[in-house]
PDB file of C-alpha atoms in Angstrom:
ATOM      1  CA  MET U   1       2.384  -9.560 -41.782  1.00 64.00           C
ATOM      2  CA  SER U   2       0.461 -12.388 -40.197  1.00 87.00           C
ATOM      3  CA  ARG U   3       1.017 -15.685 -41.914  1.00 96.00           C
ATOM      4  CA  ARG U   4      -1.349 -17.776 -43.162  1.00 97.00           C
ATOM      5  CA  PRO U   5      -2.670 -20.374 -40.778  1.00 98.00           C
ATOM      6  CA  ILE U   6      -2.469 -23.899 -43.194  1.00 98.00           C
ATOM      7  CA  LEU U   7      -3.653 -26.910 -41.513  1.00 98.00           C
ATOM      8  CA  VAL U   8      -2.604 -29.683 -44.090  1.00 99.00           C
ATOM      9  CA  ASP U   9      -5.235 -32.957 -44.763  1.00 99.00           C
ATOM     10  CA  CYS U  10      -2.623 -35.479 -46.206  1.00 98.00           C
ATOM     11  CA  ASP U  11      -1.304 -39.154 -47.094  1.00 98.00           C
ATOM     12  CA  THR U  12       1.330 -38.648 -46.384  1.00 98.00           C
ATOM     13  CA  GLY U  13       4.115 -40.427 -49.954  1.00 97.00           C
ATOM     14  CA  ILE U  14       6.763 -38.420 -52.094  1.00 98.00           C
ATOM     15  CA  ASP U  15       5.011 -35.919 -52.827  1.00 98.00           C
ATOM     16  CA  ASP U  16       3.098 -34.408 -49.732  1.00 98.00           C
ATOM     17  CA  ALA U  17       5.992 -34.796 -47.464  1.00 98.00           C
ATOM     18  CA  LEU U  18       7.829 -31.717 -50.386  1.00 98.00           C
ATOM     19  CA  ALA U  19       4.725 -30.591 -50.165  1.00 98.00           C
ATOM     20  CA  LEU U  20       5.294 -30.313 -46.077  1.00 98.00           C
ATOM     21  CA  ALA U  21       8.786 -29.202 -46.621  1.00 98.00           C
ATOM     22  CA  TYR U  22       7.959 -26.323 -49.251  1.00 98.00           C
ATOM     23  CA  LEU U  23       5.321 -25.191 -46.017  1.00 98.00           C
ATOM     24  CA  LEU U  24       7.895 -25.164 -43.881  1.00 98.00           C
ATOM     25  CA  ALA U  25       9.794 -23.009 -45.262  1.00 98.00           C
ATOM     26  CA  GLU U  26       7.511 -20.987 -47.075  1.00 98.00           C
ATOM     27  CA  PRO U  27       7.532 -17.209 -45.077  1.00 97.00           C
ATOM     28  CA  ALA U  28       3.545 -16.691 -45.935  1.00 97.00           C
ATOM     29  CA  VAL U  29       2.119 -20.078 -43.787  1.00 98.00           C
ATOM     30  CA  GLU U  30       2.364 -21.426 -40.990  1.00 98.00           C
ATOM     31  CA  ILE U  31       1.444 -25.580 -40.578  1.00 98.00           C
ATOM     32  CA  VAL U  32      -1.006 -25.168 -37.109  1.00 98.00           C
ATOM     33  CA  GLY U  33      -1.670 -29.034 -37.325  1.00 98.00           C
ATOM     34  CA  VAL U  34      -1.816 -31.947 -39.710  1.00 99.00           C
ATOM     35  CA  THR U  35      -4.599 -35.229 -40.390  1.00 99.00           C
ATOM     36  CA  THR U  36      -3.706 -37.949 -42.106  1.00 98.00           C
ATOM     37  CA  VAL U  37      -5.396 -39.870 -44.322  1.00 98.00           C
ATOM     38  CA  SER U  38      -5.775 -43.874 -46.361  1.00 98.00           C
ATOM     39  CA  GLY U  39      -4.571 -42.701 -50.062  1.00 98.00           C
ATOM     40  CA  ASN U  40      -0.387 -43.224 -51.031  1.00 98.00           C
ATOM     41  CA  THR U  41       0.208 -45.077 -47.915  1.00 98.00           C
ATOM     42  CA  ASP U  42      -1.920 -45.940 -44.655  1.00 98.00           C
ATOM     43  CA  ALA U  43      -3.301 -42.772 -42.470  1.00 98.00           C
ATOM     44  CA  ALA U  44      -1.314 -44.151 -39.741  1.00 98.00           C
ATOM     45  CA  ARG U  45       2.064 -44.778 -41.750  1.00 98.00           C
ATOM     46  CA  ALA U  46       1.243 -41.211 -43.465  1.00 98.00           C
ATOM     47  CA  ALA U  47       1.396 -39.544 -39.889  1.00 98.00           C
ATOM     48  CA  ALA U  48       4.503 -41.526 -38.532  1.00 98.00           C
ATOM     49  CA  ASN U  49       5.633 -40.543 -42.181  1.00 98.00           C
ATOM     50  CA  THR U  50       4.876 -36.749 -41.141  1.00 98.00           C
ATOM     51  CA  LEU U  51       6.700 -36.839 -37.609  1.00 98.00           C
ATOM     52  CA  SER U  52       9.594 -38.848 -38.708  1.00 98.00           C
ATOM     53  CA  LEU U  53      10.194 -35.567 -41.239  1.00 98.00           C
ATOM     54  CA  PHE U  54       8.798 -32.337 -38.804  1.00 98.00           C
ATOM     55  CA  GLU U  55      11.636 -34.166 -36.782  1.00 98.00           C
ATOM     56  CA  LEU U  56      14.424 -34.178 -38.888  1.00 98.00           C
ATOM     57  CA  ALA U  57      13.429 -30.316 -39.717  1.00 98.00           C
ATOM     58  CA  GLY U  58      13.577 -29.078 -35.667  1.00 98.00           C
ATOM     59  CA  VAL U  59      10.040 -28.895 -35.431  1.00 98.00           C
ATOM     60  CA  ASP U  60       7.982 -30.164 -32.714  1.00 97.00           C
ATOM     61  CA  ASP U  61       5.403 -28.447 -32.404  1.00 97.00           C
ATOM     62  CA  ILE U  62       2.931 -29.308 -35.137  1.00 98.00           C
ATOM     63  CA  PRO U  63       0.096 -30.868 -33.972  1.00 98.00           C
ATOM     64  CA  VAL U  64      -0.366 -35.002 -35.911  1.00 98.00           C
ATOM     65  CA  ALA U  65      -3.462 -36.807 -35.870  1.00 98.00           C
ATOM     66  CA  VAL U  66      -4.353 -40.265 -37.696  1.00 98.00           C
ATOM     67  CA  GLY U  67      -8.189 -39.774 -39.929  1.00 98.00           C
ATOM     68  CA  ALA U  68      -9.584 -42.408 -41.499  1.00 98.00           C
ATOM     69  CA  HIS U  69      -7.982 -46.060 -42.399  1.00 98.00           C
ATOM     70  CA  ASP U  70     -11.223 -46.775 -44.656  1.00 98.00           C
ATOM     71  CA  PHE U  71     -12.830 -45.247 -47.373  1.00 98.00           C
ATOM     72  CA  ARG U  72     -16.098 -44.213 -47.970  1.00 96.00           C
ATOM     73  CA  GLY U  73     -16.924 -47.372 -50.266  1.00 89.00           C
ATOM     74  CA  ARG U  74     -14.341 -49.309 -50.109  1.00 95.00           C
ATOM     75  CA  ALA U  75     -12.099 -50.778 -47.667  1.00 97.00           C
ATOM     76  CA  TYR U  76      -8.364 -49.186 -48.072  1.00 97.00           C
ATOM     77  CA  ALA U  77      -6.468 -51.722 -50.237  1.00 94.00           C
ATOM     78  CA  GLY U  78      -2.722 -50.927 -49.653  1.00 94.00           C
ATOM     79  CA  GLY U  79      -1.999 -47.475 -51.334  1.00 94.00           C
ATOM     80  CA  ALA U  80       0.005 -46.927 -53.808  1.00 95.00           C
ATOM     81  CA  PRO U  81       3.492 -48.953 -52.915  1.00 95.00           C
ATOM     82  CA  HIS U  82       4.410 -48.832 -57.592  1.00 94.00           C
ATOM     83  CA  VAL U  83       4.640 -44.875 -57.166  1.00 95.00           C
ATOM     84  CA  HIS U  84       5.899 -44.088 -53.138  1.00 97.00           C
ATOM     85  CA  GLY U  85       7.620 -47.465 -52.071  1.00 95.00           C
ATOM     86  CA  ASP U  86       6.139 -49.290 -48.998  1.00 95.00           C
ATOM     87  CA  ASP U  87       6.528 -47.182 -46.468  1.00 95.00           C
ATOM     88  CA  GLY U  88       4.630 -43.880 -48.853  1.00 96.00           C
ATOM     89  CA  ILE U  89       8.629 -42.226 -49.115  1.00 97.00           C
ATOM     90  CA  GLY U  90      10.293 -44.825 -51.540  1.00 97.00           C
ATOM     91  CA  GLY U  91      11.845 -47.036 -49.214  1.00 96.00           C
ATOM     92  CA  ILE U  92      14.171 -45.061 -47.467  1.00 95.00           C
ATOM     93  CA  ALA U  93      13.593 -46.368 -43.762  1.00 87.00           C
ATOM     94  CA  LEU U  94      13.554 -42.749 -41.687  1.00 92.00           C
ATOM     95  CA  THR U  95      13.882 -43.442 -38.083  1.00 93.00           C
ATOM     96  CA  THR U  96      10.363 -43.077 -35.914  1.00 96.00           C
ATOM     97  CA  ALA U  97       9.815 -39.589 -34.310  1.00 97.00           C
ATOM     98  CA  ALA U  98      10.306 -39.427 -30.776  1.00 97.00           C
ATOM     99  CA  ARG U  99       7.514 -37.761 -30.206  1.00 97.00           C
ATOM    100  CA  VAL U 100       3.674 -39.498 -31.143  1.00 97.00           C
ATOM    101  CA  HIS U 101       0.807 -38.504 -32.829  1.00 97.00           C
ATOM    102  CA  ASP U 102      -1.733 -36.504 -31.198  1.00 98.00           C
ATOM    103  CA  THR U 103      -4.037 -38.855 -29.447  1.00 97.00           C
ATOM    104  CA  ARG U 104      -7.315 -36.618 -30.671  1.00 97.00           C
ATOM    105  CA  PRO U 105      -8.724 -38.106 -33.859  1.00 97.00           C
ATOM    106  CA  ALA U 106      -8.539 -35.763 -37.202  1.00 98.00           C
ATOM    107  CA  VAL U 107     -12.646 -34.151 -37.123  1.00 98.00           C
ATOM    108  CA  GLU U 108     -11.473 -32.744 -33.594  1.00 98.00           C
ATOM    109  CA  LEU U 109      -8.683 -31.307 -34.696  1.00 98.00           C
ATOM    110  CA  ILE U 110      -9.753 -29.682 -37.431  1.00 98.00           C
ATOM    111  CA  ASP U 111     -12.824 -28.447 -34.898  1.00 98.00           C
ATOM    112  CA  HIS U 112     -10.171 -27.469 -32.976  1.00 98.00           C
ATOM    113  CA  LEU U 113      -7.623 -25.442 -35.281  1.00 98.00           C
ATOM    114  CA  ALA U 114     -10.864 -23.951 -37.230  1.00 98.00           C
ATOM    115  CA  ALA U 115     -12.317 -22.219 -33.657  1.00 98.00           C
ATOM    116  CA  ARG U 116      -8.842 -20.996 -33.029  1.00 98.00           C
ATOM    117  CA  HIS U 117      -8.375 -19.924 -36.469  1.00 98.00           C
ATOM    118  CA  PRO U 118     -11.154 -17.820 -38.174  1.00 96.00           C
ATOM    119  CA  ASP U 119      -8.722 -17.526 -40.973  1.00 97.00           C
ATOM    120  CA  LEU U 120      -7.775 -21.051 -41.526  1.00 98.00           C
ATOM    121  CA  THR U 121      -6.846 -22.400 -45.283  1.00 98.00           C
ATOM    122  CA  VAL U 122      -7.281 -26.421 -45.333  1.00 98.00           C
ATOM    123  CA  LEU U 123      -5.460 -28.105 -47.695  1.00 99.00           C
ATOM    124  CA  ALA U 124      -6.378 -32.114 -49.250  1.00 99.00           C
ATOM    125  CA  LEU U 125      -3.851 -33.421 -50.524  1.00 98.00           C
ATOM    126  CA  GLY U 126      -4.849 -36.839 -49.962  1.00 98.00           C
ATOM    127  CA  PRO U 127      -8.523 -38.563 -50.036  1.00 98.00           C
ATOM    128  CA  LEU U 128     -11.820 -36.425 -48.874  1.00 98.00           C
ATOM    129  CA  THR U 129     -12.402 -38.721 -46.246  1.00 98.00           C
ATOM    130  CA  ASN U 130     -11.755 -37.091 -43.536  1.00 98.00           C
ATOM    131  CA  LEU U 131     -13.209 -33.899 -44.825  1.00 98.00           C
ATOM    132  CA  ALA U 132     -15.946 -35.629 -45.489  1.00 98.00           C
ATOM    133  CA  ALA U 133     -16.114 -36.064 -41.683  1.00 98.00           C
ATOM    134  CA  TYR U 134     -16.449 -33.229 -40.972  1.00 98.00           C
ATOM    135  CA  ALA U 135     -18.903 -32.105 -43.676  1.00 98.00           C
ATOM    136  CA  GLU U 136     -21.224 -34.334 -41.495  1.00 98.00           C
ATOM    137  CA  THR U 137     -20.417 -33.686 -38.243  1.00 98.00           C
ATOM    138  CA  PRO U 138     -22.333 -30.878 -36.178  1.00 97.00           C
ATOM    139  CA  GLY U 139     -21.667 -27.744 -34.749  1.00 97.00           C
ATOM    140  CA  VAL U 140     -17.603 -27.834 -36.059  1.00 98.00           C
ATOM    141  CA  ALA U 141     -16.586 -24.513 -36.576  1.00 98.00           C
ATOM    142  CA  ALA U 142     -16.602 -22.619 -39.791  1.00 97.00           C
ATOM    143  CA  PHE U 143     -12.725 -22.497 -41.768  1.00 98.00           C
ATOM    144  CA  GLU U 144     -12.380 -19.919 -43.957  1.00 98.00           C
ATOM    145  CA  ARG U 145     -11.050 -21.690 -47.427  1.00 98.00           C
ATOM    146  CA  LEU U 146     -10.428 -25.201 -49.015  1.00 98.00           C
ATOM    147  CA  VAL U 147      -7.685 -26.096 -51.180  1.00 98.00           C
ATOM    148  CA  VAL U 148      -8.263 -29.101 -53.111  1.00 98.00           C
ATOM    149  CA  MET U 149      -5.168 -31.087 -54.931  1.00 98.00           C
ATOM    150  CA  GLY U 150      -7.507 -33.311 -56.973  1.00 98.00           C
ATOM    151  CA  GLY U 151      -9.825 -33.713 -60.192  1.00 98.00           C
ATOM    152  CA  ALA U 152      -9.655 -33.727 -63.915  1.00 98.00           C
ATOM    153  CA  PHE U 153     -11.355 -31.927 -66.042  1.00 96.00           C
ATOM    154  CA  ALA U 154      -9.990 -31.129 -69.040  1.00 95.00           C
ATOM    155  CA  HIS U 155      -6.955 -33.599 -68.401  1.00 96.00           C
ATOM    156  CA  SER U 156      -7.088 -37.141 -68.496  1.00 96.00           C
ATOM    157  CA  GLY U 157      -7.264 -39.418 -65.245  1.00 96.00           C
ATOM    158  CA  ASN U 158      -4.244 -41.038 -63.353  1.00 95.00           C
ATOM    159  CA  VAL U 159      -6.170 -44.030 -62.636  1.00 95.00           C
ATOM    160  CA  THR U 160      -8.610 -44.704 -65.282  1.00 95.00           C
ATOM    161  CA  ALA U 161      -9.497 -42.129 -67.908  1.00 95.00           C
ATOM    162  CA  TRP U 162     -11.398 -39.954 -66.281  1.00 94.00           C
ATOM    163  CA  ALA U 163     -10.590 -39.854 -62.548  1.00 97.00           C
ATOM    164  CA  GLU U 164      -7.449 -38.955 -60.385  1.00 98.00           C
ATOM    165  CA  ALA U 165      -6.376 -40.868 -57.636  1.00 97.00           C
ATOM    166  CA  ASN U 166      -7.612 -38.149 -55.145  1.00 98.00           C
ATOM    167  CA  ILE U 167     -10.712 -38.336 -55.940  1.00 98.00           C
ATOM    168  CA  HIS U 168     -11.143 -41.645 -56.986  1.00 97.00           C
ATOM    169  CA  ASN U 169      -9.701 -43.109 -53.607  1.00 97.00           C
ATOM    170  CA  ASP U 170     -13.350 -41.802 -51.820  1.00 98.00           C
ATOM    171  CA  PRO U 171     -15.524 -41.132 -54.126  1.00 98.00           C
ATOM    172  CA  GLU U 172     -18.470 -40.597 -52.423  1.00 98.00           C
ATOM    173  CA  ALA U 173     -16.107 -38.307 -49.557  1.00 98.00           C
ATOM    174  CA  ALA U 174     -15.447 -35.935 -52.537  1.00 98.00           C
ATOM    175  CA  ALA U 175     -19.678 -35.564 -53.746  1.00 98.00           C
ATOM    176  CA  VAL U 176     -20.111 -34.642 -50.413  1.00 98.00           C
ATOM    177  CA  VAL U 177     -17.249 -32.224 -49.575  1.00 98.00           C
ATOM    178  CA  PHE U 178     -18.004 -30.730 -52.785  1.00 97.00           C
ATOM    179  CA  ALA U 179     -21.616 -29.678 -51.907  1.00 97.00           C
ATOM    180  CA  GLN U 180     -20.929 -28.262 -49.330  1.00 97.00           C
ATOM    181  CA  GLU U 181     -21.130 -23.911 -49.317  1.00 95.00           C
ATOM    182  CA  TRP U 182     -17.231 -23.746 -49.222  1.00 98.00           C
ATOM    183  CA  ASP U 183     -14.993 -21.737 -50.053  1.00 98.00           C
ATOM    184  CA  THR U 184     -13.242 -24.747 -52.452  1.00 98.00           C
ATOM    185  CA  THR U 185     -10.209 -23.775 -54.786  1.00 97.00           C
ATOM    186  CA  LEU U 186      -9.355 -27.591 -56.627  1.00 98.00           C
ATOM    187  CA  VAL U 187      -5.656 -28.085 -58.057  1.00 98.00           C
ATOM    188  CA  PRO U 188      -6.627 -30.213 -60.548  1.00 98.00           C
ATOM    189  CA  LEU U 189      -4.363 -32.372 -62.938  1.00 98.00           C
ATOM    190  CA  ASP U 190      -5.189 -29.281 -65.410  1.00 97.00           C
ATOM    191  CA  VAL U 191      -2.346 -27.974 -64.450  1.00 97.00           C
ATOM    192  CA  THR U 192      -0.068 -30.656 -61.858  1.00 98.00           C
ATOM    193  CA  MET U 193       0.850 -32.281 -64.623  1.00 97.00           C
ATOM    194  CA  SER U 194       2.214 -29.100 -66.597  1.00 96.00           C
ATOM    195  CA  GLN U 195       4.810 -28.852 -63.828  1.00 97.00           C
ATOM    196  CA  THR U 196       7.628 -30.714 -63.285  1.00 97.00           C
ATOM    197  CA  MET U 197      10.826 -31.762 -60.930  1.00 98.00           C
ATOM    198  CA  ASP U 198      13.553 -33.501 -63.439  1.00 97.00           C
ATOM    199  CA  ALA U 199      16.893 -35.476 -62.290  1.00 95.00           C
ATOM    200  CA  THR U 200      18.561 -32.149 -62.714  1.00 97.00           C
ATOM    201  CA  ASP U 201      16.390 -30.394 -60.444  1.00 98.00           C
ATOM    202  CA  LEU U 202      17.431 -33.091 -57.857  1.00 97.00           C
ATOM    203  CA  VAL U 203      20.847 -32.395 -58.002  1.00 98.00           C
ATOM    204  CA  ARG U 204      19.913 -28.951 -57.275  1.00 98.00           C
ATOM    205  CA  LEU U 205      17.980 -30.418 -53.938  1.00 98.00           C
ATOM    206  CA  ASP U 206      20.760 -32.774 -53.407  1.00 98.00           C
ATOM    207  CA  ALA U 207      22.707 -30.123 -52.271  1.00 98.00           C
ATOM    208  CA  ILE U 208      20.509 -27.927 -49.970  1.00 98.00           C
ATOM    209  CA  ALA U 209      22.452 -29.062 -46.489  1.00 98.00           C
ATOM    210  CA  GLY U 210      20.233 -30.895 -43.359  1.00 98.00           C
ATOM    211  CA  ALA U 211      18.677 -33.353 -42.925  1.00 98.00           C
ATOM    212  CA  LEU U 212      15.030 -32.639 -44.005  1.00 98.00           C
ATOM    213  CA  PRO U 213      16.681 -31.654 -48.004  1.00 98.00           C
ATOM    214  CA  ARG U 214      18.730 -34.927 -47.449  1.00 98.00           C
ATOM    215  CA  ALA U 215      15.946 -37.112 -46.805  1.00 98.00           C
ATOM    216  CA  LEU U 216      13.538 -35.182 -49.733  1.00 98.00           C
ATOM    217  CA  ALA U 217      16.649 -36.013 -51.874  1.00 98.00           C
ATOM    218  CA  ALA U 218      16.852 -39.763 -51.024  1.00 98.00           C
ATOM    219  CA  MET U 219      13.229 -40.361 -50.916  1.00 98.00           C
ATOM    220  CA  LEU U 220      12.593 -38.696 -55.316  1.00 98.00           C
ATOM    221  CA  PRO U 221      14.432 -41.346 -57.060  1.00 97.00           C
ATOM    222  CA  PHE U 222      11.939 -44.008 -56.767  1.00 96.00           C
ATOM    223  CA  TYR U 223       9.317 -40.997 -57.728  1.00 96.00           C
ATOM    224  CA  LEU U 224      10.949 -40.064 -60.872  1.00 96.00           C
ATOM    225  CA  ASP U 225      11.762 -43.809 -61.773  1.00 95.00           C
ATOM    226  CA  PHE U 226       7.861 -44.120 -61.714  1.00 95.00           C
ATOM    227  CA  TYR U 227       7.227 -40.945 -63.820  1.00 94.00           C
ATOM    228  CA  ALA U 228      10.152 -42.264 -66.197  1.00 92.00           C
ATOM    229  CA  GLY U 229       9.265 -43.927 -69.847  1.00 92.00           C
ATOM    230  CA  ARG U 230       5.708 -44.864 -68.384  1.00 93.00           C
ATOM    231  CA  VAL U 231       3.894 -40.944 -68.133  1.00 94.00           C
ATOM    232  CA  PHE U 232       7.064 -38.760 -69.094  1.00 94.00           C
ATOM    233  CA  ALA U 233       9.412 -39.370 -72.193  1.00 94.00           C
ATOM    234  CA  ASP U 234      12.325 -38.453 -69.641  1.00 94.00           C
ATOM    235  CA  ARG U 235      13.392 -38.623 -65.947  1.00 95.00           C
ATOM    236  CA  ARG U 236      10.782 -36.360 -64.771  1.00 96.00           C
ATOM    237  CA  CYS U 237       7.951 -36.556 -61.917  1.00 97.00           C
ATOM    238  CA  ALA U 238       4.745 -34.107 -61.333  1.00 98.00           C
ATOM    239  CA  LEU U 239       4.276 -31.703 -57.880  1.00 98.00           C
ATOM    240  CA  HIS U 240       0.756 -32.112 -57.518  1.00 98.00           C
ATOM    241  CA  ASP U 241       1.051 -31.254 -54.151  1.00 98.00           C
ATOM    242  CA  PRO U 242       3.790 -28.741 -53.858  1.00 98.00           C
ATOM    243  CA  LEU U 243       1.629 -26.987 -56.345  1.00 98.00           C
ATOM    244  CA  ALA U 244      -1.396 -27.043 -54.342  1.00 98.00           C
ATOM    245  CA  ALA U 245       0.566 -26.131 -51.509  1.00 98.00           C
ATOM    246  CA  MET U 246       1.878 -22.495 -53.260  1.00 98.00           C
ATOM    247  CA  VAL U 247      -1.639 -22.148 -54.625  1.00 97.00           C
ATOM    248  CA  ALA U 248      -2.853 -22.312 -50.654  1.00 97.00           C
ATOM    249  CA  ALA U 249       0.040 -20.089 -49.743  1.00 97.00           C
ATOM    250  CA  GLY U 250      -1.262 -17.455 -52.041  1.00 95.00           C
ATOM    251  CA  VAL U 251       2.496 -17.701 -54.078  1.00 96.00           C
ATOM    252  CA  LEU U 252       1.616 -18.756 -57.199  1.00 93.00           C
ATOM    253  CA  ARG U 253      -2.277 -17.937 -58.978  1.00 85.00           C
ATOM    254  CA  GLY U 254      -3.643 -18.967 -61.492  1.00 84.00           C
ATOM    255  CA  VAL U 255      -4.059 -16.919 -65.165  1.00 84.00           C
ATOM    256  CA  SER U 256      -7.208 -18.852 -65.844  1.00 90.00           C
ATOM    257  CA  VAL U 257      -9.966 -20.379 -63.158  1.00 92.00           C
ATOM    258  CA  SER U 258     -12.494 -21.387 -63.548  1.00 92.00           C
ATOM    259  CA  SER U 259     -16.061 -20.925 -61.641  1.00 93.00           C
ATOM    260  CA  GLY U 260     -18.450 -23.920 -61.716  1.00 91.00           C
ATOM    261  CA  GLN U 261     -19.775 -26.102 -58.955  1.00 94.00           C
ATOM    262  CA  VAL U 262     -17.482 -29.454 -58.872  1.00 96.00           C
ATOM    263  CA  GLU U 263     -19.868 -32.772 -58.937  1.00 96.00           C
ATOM    264  CA  VAL U 264     -18.331 -36.522 -58.821  1.00 98.00           C
ATOM    265  CA  ARG U 265     -19.359 -39.269 -60.499  1.00 97.00           C
ATOM    266  CA  LEU U 266     -20.188 -42.505 -58.554  1.00 96.00           C
ATOM    267  CA  GLU U 267     -21.546 -44.351 -62.035  1.00 91.00           C
ATOM    268  CA  ARG U 268     -19.276 -48.046 -62.626  1.00 85.00           C
ATOM    269  CA  GLY U 269     -18.339 -46.813 -65.772  1.00 84.00           C
ATOM    270  CA  GLU U 270     -17.324 -43.532 -65.026  1.00 94.00           C
ATOM    271  CA  ARG U 271     -16.493 -43.745 -60.994  1.00 95.00           C
ATOM    272  CA  GLY U 272     -13.759 -40.589 -59.779  1.00 97.00           C
ATOM    273  CA  ARG U 273     -14.663 -38.223 -62.388  1.00 98.00           C
ATOM    274  CA  THR U 274     -14.720 -35.060 -62.070  1.00 98.00           C
ATOM    275  CA  VAL U 275     -16.875 -32.273 -63.891  1.00 97.00           C
ATOM    276  CA  SER U 276     -18.430 -29.036 -64.193  1.00 93.00           C
ATOM    277  CA  SER U 277     -21.353 -27.790 -65.852  1.00 81.00           C
ATOM    278  CA  ARG U 278     -23.180 -25.378 -64.254  1.00 82.00           C
ATOM    279  CA  GLY U 279     -21.542 -21.945 -62.594  1.00 85.00           C
ATOM    280  CA  SER U 280     -21.062 -20.900 -58.628  1.00 89.00           C
ATOM    281  CA  SER U 281     -19.803 -18.280 -56.494  1.00 89.00           C
ATOM    282  CA  SER U 282     -17.866 -20.805 -53.951  1.00 95.00           C
ATOM    283  CA  GLN U 283     -16.292 -23.241 -56.222  1.00 97.00           C
ATOM    284  CA  ARG U 284     -13.601 -22.834 -58.694  1.00 95.00           C
ATOM    285  CA  TRP U 285     -11.044 -24.852 -60.081  1.00 95.00           C
ATOM    286  CA  VAL U 286      -7.750 -23.881 -61.840  1.00 96.00           C
ATOM    287  CA  ARG U 287      -6.990 -24.599 -65.434  1.00 94.00           C
ATOM    288  CA  GLY U 288      -3.639 -22.638 -65.869  1.00 93.00           C
ATOM    289  CA  MET U 289      -0.861 -21.549 -63.772  1.00 92.00           C
ATOM    290  CA  GLU U 290       1.871 -18.733 -63.395  1.00 90.00           C
ATOM    291  CA  GLY U 291       5.438 -19.215 -62.455  1.00 93.00           C
ATOM    292  CA  SER U 292       7.163 -22.477 -61.647  1.00 96.00           C
ATOM    293  CA  ALA U 293       6.685 -24.196 -58.909  1.00 97.00           C
ATOM    294  CA  VAL U 294       9.853 -25.902 -59.132  1.00 98.00           C
ATOM    295  CA  GLU U 295      11.770 -22.955 -59.124  1.00 98.00           C
ATOM    296  CA  VAL U 296       9.685 -21.639 -55.993  1.00 98.00           C
ATOM    297  CA  LEU U 297       9.936 -24.715 -53.972  1.00 98.00           C
ATOM    298  CA  LEU U 298      13.816 -25.514 -54.306  1.00 98.00           C
ATOM    299  CA  GLU U 299      14.512 -21.535 -53.787  1.00 98.00           C
ATOM    300  CA  ARG U 300      12.369 -21.253 -50.310  1.00 98.00           C
ATOM    301  CA  LEU U 301      13.924 -24.996 -49.177  1.00 98.00           C
ATOM    302  CA  GLU U 302      17.609 -23.158 -50.431  1.00 98.00           C
ATOM    303  CA  SER U 303      16.674 -20.073 -47.969  1.00 98.00           C
ATOM    304  CA  ARG U 304      15.956 -22.113 -44.853  1.00 98.00           C
ATOM    305  CA  GLU U 305      18.963 -23.393 -42.816  1.00 98.00           C
ATOM    306  CA  TRP U 306      18.043 -26.703 -41.930  1.00 98.00           C
ATOM    307  CA  PRO U 307      19.233 -28.649 -38.806  1.00 98.00           C
ATOM    308  CA  ASP U 308      21.544 -31.541 -39.762  1.00 96.00           C
TER     309      ASP U 308
END
């Protein structure tokens, strides 16, 4: 059985790191490339974080390209250090990887991989700045489908009352992406906020042998501390990006899915709000999920033999 090729476009913070580790351990998929964008941290730091994580995993053949630093509507202004730490990964001070990032721009790497893999899935875990640029570049190759961690429909936002962080950071880019005729699935806060990892799960993660699981276990307390008492009553965090990765891999499926054209509000009062008011044959957003993301995550991480 062939593995599904996936390109990950991310802003490597803590939940991105969990998603990347999950995909490395998931036998149904193969990460064929990573492009980075500013969001949780800046695009260059996100690439450095990704390369360091890959080095811990003993992976040296996945290209990592740096994408957009600034957003379409505003300059990047420092990310979310209160959520992910000053370095994006909980301040654990990972050793800089020996391997450097790919010299190609993000759009060029996406085009190369889409041409090489006609069945490519693009998994977007950060703002959609790179993908908006791709949409507006003439002559680029088509990819098979897009899975986006982003948006909030019936759920409140996590930046404003309406807006989820990835869409809020660059709503102009999101509007361009959702105007395309791409086969697109959104994994919004409506489902990610119900899939969580708690302190007990962290103990189980900390028991997994290997340099990468140890790094994940070291960075997660920072993330749990942000959520505790602020978002959840107890010490737990939402698994936003890992859940989207599992949807992209076809491992977890939506039990309730709405087909609808996604639109992004750009007006000041509702800036970054996602709405879906009419039908679509190519766009959908997940309203409910089957299964447990944390159980899948931990099972996959436990099943792989990680280098020390």
